[in-house]
Coordinates of C-alpha atoms and ligand atoms in Angstrom, one line a residue:
M1 CA 0.0 0.0 0.0
T2 CA 1.3 3.5 -0.8
P3 CA 0.5 5.5 2.3
F4 CA 0.8 9.0 0.7
L5 CA -0.5 9.6 -2.8
F6 CA 0.2 13.3 -3.1
S7 CA 2.9 15.7 -2.2
V8 CA 1.1 18.2 -0.1
G9 CA 2.2 21.6 1.3
I10 CA 2.1 25.3 1.1
D11 CA 1.2 26.8 -2.3
A12 CA 1.1 30.5 -1.2
F13 CA 1.4 32.7 1.8
G14 CA -0.4 35.9 2.7
V15 CA 0.6 38.1 5.6
A16 CA -1.3 40.9 7.4
V17 CA 0.0 43.1 10.2
P18 CA -1.7 46.1 12.0
K19 CA -1.3 49.6 10.5
T20 CA 0.4 50.8 13.7
F21 CA 3.3 49.7 16.0
V22 CA 5.0 50.6 19.2
S23 CA 8.8 50.9 19.6
L24 CA 10.0 48.6 22.5
T25 CA 12.9 51.1 23.1
K26 CA 10.3 53.7 23.9
L27 CA 8.1 51.3 25.9
A28 CA 11.1 50.3 28.0
Q29 CA 11.9 54.0 28.7
A30 CA 8.3 54.6 29.7
R31 CA 8.4 51.6 32.0
G32 CA 11.8 52.5 33.5
V33 CA 13.4 49.4 32.1
D34 CA 16.8 49.2 30.4
P35 CA 15.9 49.1 26.6
Q36 CA 18.5 46.3 26.1
K37 CA 16.3 44.0 28.2
Y38 CA 13.6 44.2 25.5
L39 CA 15.9 44.5 22.4
G40 CA 18.6 42.0 23.4
G41 CA 17.1 40.2 26.4
L42 CA 13.8 39.4 24.6
G43 CA 14.9 40.0 21.0
T44 CA 12.0 42.2 19.9
E45 CA 12.4 45.7 18.4
L46 CA 8.8 46.8 17.4
M47 CA 5.4 45.4 18.3
G48 CA 2.3 45.6 16.1
I49 CA -0.7 47.1 17.8
A50 CA -4.2 46.6 16.3
M51 CA -6.3 49.8 16.0
P52 CA -10.0 49.8 16.9
D53 CA -11.0 49.0 13.2
E54 CA -8.7 45.9 13.2
D55 CA -9.4 42.6 14.8
T56 CA -8.8 38.9 14.2
V57 CA -11.3 38.8 11.3
T58 CA -9.8 41.8 9.5
L59 CA -6.3 40.6 9.8
A60 CA -7.3 37.1 8.7
A61 CA -9.3 38.4 5.7
R62 CA -6.4 40.6 4.5
A63 CA -3.9 37.8 4.8
A64 CA -6.1 35.4 3.0
H65 CA -6.8 37.9 0.3
Q66 CA -3.1 38.3 -0.4
A67 CA -2.6 34.5 -0.5
L68 CA -5.4 34.1 -3.0
E69 CA -4.4 37.1 -5.2
S70 CA -0.7 36.2 -5.3
S71 CA -1.4 32.7 -6.5
N72 CA -4.3 33.5 -8.8
T73 CA -6.6 31.2 -6.8
R74 CA -10.3 31.6 -7.3
P75 CA -12.7 31.5 -4.3
E76 CA -14.4 28.4 -5.8
D77 CA -11.1 26.5 -5.7
I78 CA -11.3 26.5 -1.9
G79 CA -13.0 23.4 -0.4
M80 CA -11.8 23.9 3.2
L81 CA -11.5 27.2 5.1
V82 CA -10.1 27.0 8.6
V83 CA -9.0 29.8 10.9
G84 CA -6.7 28.9 13.8
T85 CA -7.0 31.5 16.6
E86 CA -7.0 31.9 20.3
T87 CA -8.4 35.4 20.1
A88 CA -11.7 34.8 18.3
V89 CA -14.5 37.4 18.2
D90 CA -17.4 35.2 19.1
H91 CA -18.0 32.2 21.3
S92 CA -20.0 30.4 18.6
K93 CA -19.7 32.0 15.1
P94 CA -16.2 31.2 13.8
V95 CA -13.8 33.8 12.4
A96 CA -13.7 31.6 9.3
S97 CA -17.4 32.4 8.5
F98 CA -16.7 36.1 8.6
V99 CA -13.8 35.5 6.3
Q100 CA -15.9 33.4 4.0
G101 CA -18.3 36.2 3.5
L102 CA -15.7 38.9 3.0
L103 CA -13.8 36.8 0.4
G104 CA -16.8 35.5 -1.4
I105 CA -16.0 31.9 -0.8
G106 CA -18.9 29.7 -1.9
P107 CA -21.1 27.4 0.0
R108 CA -19.6 24.1 -1.0
C109 CA -16.8 24.5 1.5
R110 CA -16.0 23.1 5.0
V111 CA -15.7 26.2 7.2
F112 CA -14.6 26.2 10.8
E113 CA -12.2 27.4 13.6
T114 CA -9.6 25.6 15.5
K115 CA -8.2 26.4 18.9
H116 CA -5.2 25.2 20.9
A117 CA -3.4 28.4 21.9
C118 CA -0.6 29.1 19.4
Y119 CA -0.8 25.5 18.1
G120 CA -4.3 26.0 16.5
G121 CA -3.0 27.0 13.1
T122 CA -0.7 24.0 12.9
A123 CA -3.5 21.7 13.9
A124 CA -5.5 23.2 11.0
L125 CA -2.5 22.8 8.6
Q126 CA -2.0 19.1 9.4
L127 CA -5.8 18.5 9.2
A128 CA -6.0 20.2 5.8
A129 CA -2.9 18.3 4.6
D130 CA -4.5 15.0 5.6
W131 CA -7.7 16.0 3.9
I132 CA -5.8 16.5 0.6
R133 CA -3.8 13.3 1.0
S134 CA -6.9 11.3 1.7
G135 CA -8.3 12.2 -1.7
S136 CA -11.4 13.9 -0.2
A137 CA -10.3 17.3 -1.5
K138 CA -10.9 16.1 -5.1
G139 CA -8.5 18.7 -6.5
Q140 CA -9.7 21.6 -4.3
K141 CA -7.3 23.5 -2.0
A142 CA -7.5 24.4 1.7
L143 CA -7.1 27.9 3.1
V144 CA -5.7 27.9 6.6
I145 CA -5.4 31.2 8.3
C146 CA -3.6 31.8 11.6
S147 CA -4.8 35.1 13.1
D148 CA -4.4 36.6 16.5
I149 CA -4.0 39.7 18.7
A150 CA -1.6 38.9 21.4
R151 CA -2.5 41.0 24.4
Y152 CA -1.3 41.0 28.0
G153 CA -2.1 43.7 30.6
L154 CA -0.3 47.1 30.7
H155 CA 2.7 47.1 33.1
T156 CA 2.9 43.3 33.2
P157 CA 6.0 41.2 32.4
G158 CA 4.2 40.0 29.3
E159 CA 3.5 43.5 28.0
P160 CA 6.7 43.6 25.8
T161 CA 5.8 40.3 24.2
Q162 CA 2.5 41.4 22.6
G163 CA 1.9 41.8 18.8
A164 CA -0.8 41.2 16.3
G165 CA -1.1 39.7 12.8
A166 CA -2.2 36.9 10.5
V167 CA -0.5 34.5 8.1
A168 CA -2.6 32.7 5.5
L169 CA -1.5 29.4 4.1
L170 CA -2.9 28.0 0.9
I171 CA -2.6 24.2 1.0
S172 CA -2.6 22.1 -2.1
S173 CA -1.1 19.0 -3.7
S174 CA 2.0 19.9 -5.8
P175 CA 2.7 22.9 -3.6
R176 CA 4.7 25.7 -5.1
L177 CA 6.5 26.9 -1.9
L178 CA 7.0 24.2 0.7
A179 CA 6.3 20.5 0.5
L180 CA 5.5 18.9 3.9
E181 CA 7.5 15.7 4.4
P182 CA 4.9 12.9 4.8
G183 CA 5.2 11.2 8.2
Q184 CA 8.1 13.4 9.3
S185 CA 6.5 14.8 12.4
G186 CA 6.9 14.5 16.2
L187 CA 4.3 15.4 18.8
C188 CA 4.4 16.2 22.5
S189 CA 1.3 17.3 24.4
M190 CA 0.6 17.7 28.2
D191 CA -2.0 19.2 30.5
V192 CA -0.2 22.3 32.0
H193 CA -1.3 25.8 33.1
D194 CA 1.6 27.8 31.6
F195 CA -0.5 30.4 29.7
W196 CA -4.3 30.7 29.4
R197 CA -7.1 33.2 29.1
P198 CA -10.2 32.7 31.3
L199 CA -13.6 33.3 29.6
Y200 CA -14.0 36.5 31.6
S201 CA -10.7 38.1 30.5
K202 CA -9.5 39.8 27.3
D203 CA -5.9 39.6 28.5
A204 CA -3.9 36.4 28.7
L205 CA -2.7 35.2 32.0
V206 CA 0.7 33.6 32.1
D207 CA 3.1 31.9 34.4
G208 CA 6.0 33.4 32.4
H209 CA 9.1 31.5 33.4
Y210 CA 7.2 28.3 33.7
S211 CA 5.8 28.8 30.2
V212 CA 9.4 29.0 28.9
Q213 CA 10.2 25.7 30.6
C214 CA 7.0 24.1 29.2
Y215 CA 7.9 25.2 25.7
L216 CA 11.4 23.7 26.1
D217 CA 10.1 20.4 27.6
A218 CA 7.6 20.1 24.8
L219 CA 10.3 20.8 22.2
S220 CA 12.5 18.0 23.7
G221 CA 9.5 15.6 23.5
A222 CA 8.4 16.5 20.0
Y223 CA 12.0 16.5 18.7
A224 CA 12.6 13.0 20.2
D225 CA 9.3 11.8 18.6
Y226 CA 10.3 13.3 15.3
Q227 CA 13.6 11.4 15.4
A228 CA 11.8 8.2 16.2
N229 CA 9.5 8.7 13.3
A230 CA 12.1 9.9 10.8
G231 CA 13.3 6.4 10.0
T232 CA 16.9 7.6 9.9
T233 CA 19.7 8.5 12.2
A234 CA 22.6 11.0 12.0
A235 CA 25.3 10.1 9.5
P236 CA 28.7 9.4 11.1
G237 CA 30.4 12.5 12.1
T238 CA 27.3 14.7 11.9
L239 CA 24.5 15.7 14.3
F240 CA 20.9 14.7 13.6
S241 CA 19.9 18.4 13.3
D242 CA 22.5 18.8 10.5
R243 CA 19.9 17.4 8.2
F244 CA 18.1 20.7 8.3
A245 CA 19.3 23.7 6.3
A246 CA 17.5 26.1 8.6
F247 CA 14.9 26.2 11.4
A248 CA 11.8 28.2 12.2
Y249 CA 10.5 28.0 15.7
H250 CA 7.4 29.4 17.4
V251 CA 8.5 32.9 18.3
P252 CA 6.8 34.5 21.2
Y253 CA 9.9 36.7 21.3
G254 CA 13.3 36.2 19.5
K255 CA 15.2 35.0 22.6
M256 CA 12.8 32.0 22.9
A257 CA 13.9 30.8 19.5
R258 CA 17.5 31.1 20.6
K259 CA 16.7 29.0 23.7
A260 CA 14.9 26.5 21.5
H261 CA 17.8 26.1 19.1
R262 CA 20.3 25.8 22.0
Q263 CA 18.1 23.0 23.3
I264 CA 18.0 21.0 20.1
R265 CA 21.7 21.3 19.5
T266 CA 22.5 20.4 23.1
L267 CA 20.2 17.3 22.8
D268 CA 22.2 16.4 19.7
G269 CA 25.5 16.6 21.6
D270 CA 26.7 19.9 20.2
A271 CA 29.2 21.3 22.7
T272 CA 28.9 24.8 21.3
P273 CA 25.1 24.9 20.6
D274 CA 24.9 28.7 20.0
E275 CA 27.5 28.8 17.2
S276 CA 25.0 27.7 14.5
F277 CA 22.2 30.1 15.7
E278 CA 22.7 33.0 13.4
R279 CA 23.4 30.8 10.3
L280 CA 20.4 28.4 10.9
V281 CA 17.8 30.6 12.7
G282 CA 18.8 34.3 12.2
A283 CA 16.8 34.9 9.0
S284 CA 13.6 33.6 10.5
L285 CA 13.6 36.2 13.3
R286 CA 13.8 39.4 11.1
L287 CA 10.0 39.8 10.6
P288 CA 9.0 38.6 14.0
S289 CA 11.3 41.1 15.7
L290 CA 9.4 43.9 13.9
V291 CA 5.9 42.5 14.6
G292 CA 6.1 40.8 18.0
N293 CA 4.1 37.7 19.0
I294 CA 1.2 36.8 16.7
Y295 CA 0.4 33.6 18.5
T296 CA -0.9 31.0 15.9
G297 CA 0.9 32.8 13.1
S298 CA 4.2 33.2 14.9
L299 CA 5.8 30.1 13.5
Y300 CA 4.6 30.9 10.0
L301 CA 5.7 34.5 10.1
A302 CA 9.1 33.0 11.0
V303 CA 8.9 30.7 8.0
V304 CA 8.0 33.6 5.7
S305 CA 10.9 35.6 7.2
L306 CA 13.3 32.8 6.6
L307 CA 12.3 32.6 2.9
D308 CA 12.3 36.3 2.6
A309 CA 15.6 37.1 4.2
T310 CA 17.8 34.1 3.4
K311 CA 20.5 35.2 0.8
G312 CA 21.5 31.8 -0.5
D313 CA 19.3 29.4 -2.6
L314 CA 17.3 27.1 -0.3
T315 CA 15.7 25.1 -3.2
G316 CA 15.5 21.4 -2.3
Q317 CA 16.6 22.1 1.3
R318 CA 14.8 20.7 4.3
L319 CA 13.5 23.1 7.0
G320 CA 12.9 22.1 10.6
L321 CA 9.7 23.6 12.0
F322 CA 8.5 23.8 15.6
S323 CA 5.0 24.8 16.6
Y324 CA 4.1 25.3 20.3
G325 CA 0.7 26.0 21.9
S326 CA 0.5 26.5 25.6
G327 CA -1.7 24.2 27.6
A328 CA 0.1 22.4 25.8
C329 CA 0.6 20.8 22.4
A330 CA 3.8 20.9 20.3
E331 CA 4.8 19.5 17.0
F332 CA 8.2 19.3 15.3
F333 CA 7.9 18.7 11.5
S334 CA 9.7 19.3 8.3
A335 CA 9.2 20.7 4.9
V336 CA 11.3 21.0 1.7
V337 CA 11.7 24.3 -0.1
Q338 CA 10.4 24.3 -3.7
P339 CA 12.0 26.1 -6.7
G340 CA 11.0 29.8 -6.8
A341 CA 9.7 29.8 -3.2
Q342 CA 12.0 32.6 -2.0
A343 CA 11.3 34.8 -5.0
A344 CA 7.5 34.3 -4.5
V345 CA 7.7 35.4 -0.9
Q346 CA 10.0 38.3 -1.7
A347 CA 7.4 39.4 -4.3
L348 CA 4.9 40.0 -1.4
G349 CA 6.9 43.1 -0.5
L350 CA 6.6 42.6 3.2
S351 CA 9.5 45.0 4.1
A352 CA 7.7 47.8 2.3
T353 CA 4.4 46.9 4.1
L354 CA 6.1 47.1 7.4
A355 CA 7.8 50.4 6.5
R356 CA 4.3 51.9 5.8
R357 CA 3.1 51.4 9.3
R358 CA 2.6 54.4 11.7
E359 CA 4.4 54.5 15.0
L360 CA 2.2 55.1 18.1
S361 CA 3.4 57.2 21.0
I362 CA 3.2 55.3 24.3
D363 CA 0.3 57.6 25.3
E364 CA -1.6 56.6 22.1
Y365 CA -0.8 52.9 22.6
E366 CA -2.1 53.0 26.2
A367 CA -5.2 54.8 25.0
V368 CA -5.8 52.1 22.4
M369 CA -5.4 49.4 25.0
R370 CA -7.8 51.0 27.4
T371 CA -10.5 51.4 24.7
R372 CA -10.5 47.7 23.7
E373 CA -13.1 46.6 26.2
A374 CA -15.5 49.1 24.8
L375 CA -15.1 47.7 21.2
D376 CA -17.5 44.9 22.0
E377 CA -20.2 47.5 22.0
K378 CA -18.8 49.8 19.3
P379 CA -21.6 51.4 17.4
L380 CA -21.6 51.1 13.6
D381 CA -19.6 53.7 11.6
A382 CA -19.0 53.8 7.9
A383 CA -15.3 52.7 7.9
K384 CA -14.3 52.6 4.3
S385 CA -11.1 50.6 3.9
A386 CA -11.7 47.0 2.7
F387 CA -12.1 44.5 5.5
A388 CA -12.2 47.2 8.3
F389 CA -14.3 46.4 11.4
Q390 CA -17.2 48.8 11.3
G391 CA -18.9 48.1 14.6
I392 CA -21.8 46.2 16.1
A393 CA -25.5 46.5 15.5
E394 CA -28.1 44.2 17.0
H395 CA -25.3 42.1 18.4
R396 CA -23.9 41.5 14.9
R397 CA -20.3 42.4 14.0
T398 CA -20.0 44.2 10.6
Y399 CA -17.0 44.5 8.3
A400 CA -16.4 46.6 5.2
R401 CA -16.5 44.5 2.1
P402 CA -13.9 45.1 -0.6
S403 CA -15.3 47.0 -3.6
Ligands
LIG1 N1 20.1 43.8 29.0 C1 20.1 42.6 28.3 N2 19.4 41.5 28.7 C2 18.7 41.6 29.8 C3 18.6 42.8 30.6 C4 19.5 43.9 30.1 N3 19.5 45.0 30.8 N4 17.8 42.6 31.6 C5 17.3 41.4 31.5 N5 17.8 40.8 30.4 C6 17.6 39.4 29.9 C7 17.5 38.4 31.0 O1 18.7 37.9 31.3 C8 16.6 37.3 30.3 O2 17.4 36.6 29.4 P1 17.5 35.0 29.6 O3 16.1 34.5 29.4 O4 18.4 34.6 28.5 O5 18.0 34.8 30.9 C9 15.7 38.2 29.4 O6 16.3 39.5 29.3 C10 14.3 38.3 30.0 O7 14.5 38.8 31.4 P2 13.5 38.2 32.5 O8 13.4 36.7 32.4 O9 14.0 38.8 33.8 O10 12.2 38.9 32.1 P3 10.8 38.9 32.8 O11 10.8 38.1 34.0 O12 10.3 40.3 32.8 O13 9.8 38.2 31.7 C11 9.0 36.6 30.1 C12 10.2 37.5 30.6 C13 8.7 35.5 31.2 C14 9.2 36.0 28.8 C15 7.7 37.6 30.1 O14 7.9 38.5 29.1 C16 6.4 36.8 29.7 O15 5.8 36.3 30.7 N6 6.0 36.8 28.4 C17 4.8 36.1 28.0 C18 4.9 34.6 28.1 C19 5.8 34.0 26.9 O16 6.0 34.6 25.9 N7 6.3 32.8 27.2 C20 7.0 32.1 26.1 C21 6.8 30.6 26.2 S1 5.1 30.2 26.1 C22 4.7 30.4 24.4 O17 5.6 30.5 23.6 C23 3.3 30.5 24.0 C24 3.0 32.0 23.6 O18 3.2 32.4 22.5 C25 2.6 32.8 24.7

């Protein structure tokens, strides 16, 4: 029996970030903290902040729109639409249904939302990949969108690790960007309270240092499971992780990826585990350091960054990918870069998109944070830009449709 009939993977990416950001240097100064703690100690420079007309739906729709446009994909080609998020806008109606309406995706489509903290997007990706491999997709593609607004309280240790954004992944057979390696995946899940958000709270609660340890424990477990499933061992004189040309880890902040890489190399027996960090991980952290944590999309923003910023040709090379969701579920898996993938990502013009954002002063940022509770009762206004959140009437959220 041939277990996998198709090569399945990512055919296109789309990325959306908020229109505004905060400088962590200025936030540190305002909080009386040495800026080097945020820049070097955490590894983040700028943090995306969603404005009142932006939410998980608007970011998801914009990212998905870019993925469909850049790959000339028609709405009717989509047979599965899933949004992975931990900051949904409704307890019942999924973000995916709002996106379906905004993008004009037709009724013959399986539309739903997945949640497992930052792992929700990866859960959707693997589900979509299995749907295609099973043959049930019948030539259709899946649109998986990871969209979140990472929010902690003002003046909390988590405050400098916020961010917002969405990454859309178009999943197909014969993928143009990244082919997932069938069966090359390792899992580790456990019931822990490292990071969570009670139903009564808009802000996440976190046991910060414990969450770092949970991430690293889950990485060790998932990496060991990957090795057991890979069906191969390290060639003589090499480390197992030498089989990867580069890595993208879940990035709540850049330093966490450094800790993750050190962990993998140490497990492999590397006596100088930091030496390979810049070469194998550096490119993946460029965009995350300018956007902050975007929860479900963080790993995929790191992947996009890796393809965007790597100078050499990665075609045919294997990437090691690590997804972590608090609570916790983690997966280490791998994918092979397809010809033209780097050029396709560079054509998205993400550096220019980031450069167009407006900087918020710390006063403006705090004002935006304080008004967020009231947004659940925001009256309708006639916001004009495509996909903007317009407000709520009769308990129904309304968004501007593209013209
Ligand atoms: N110059 C340079 N570096 C400095 C410094 C200075 N002046 N001052 C401190 N640092 C360094 C520290 O040495 C430390 O580095 P190491 O981790 O390498 O030791 C780093 O800056 C952070 O310092 P602290 O640990 O003292 O910082 P903190 O206690 O204020 O909080 C945090 C850090 C726990 C990550 C906190 O920001 C937090 O709770 N964040 C949210 C939770 C989170 O992101 N967890 C990550 C794992 S869970 C996950 O990944 C899921 C998810 O997306 C949330």
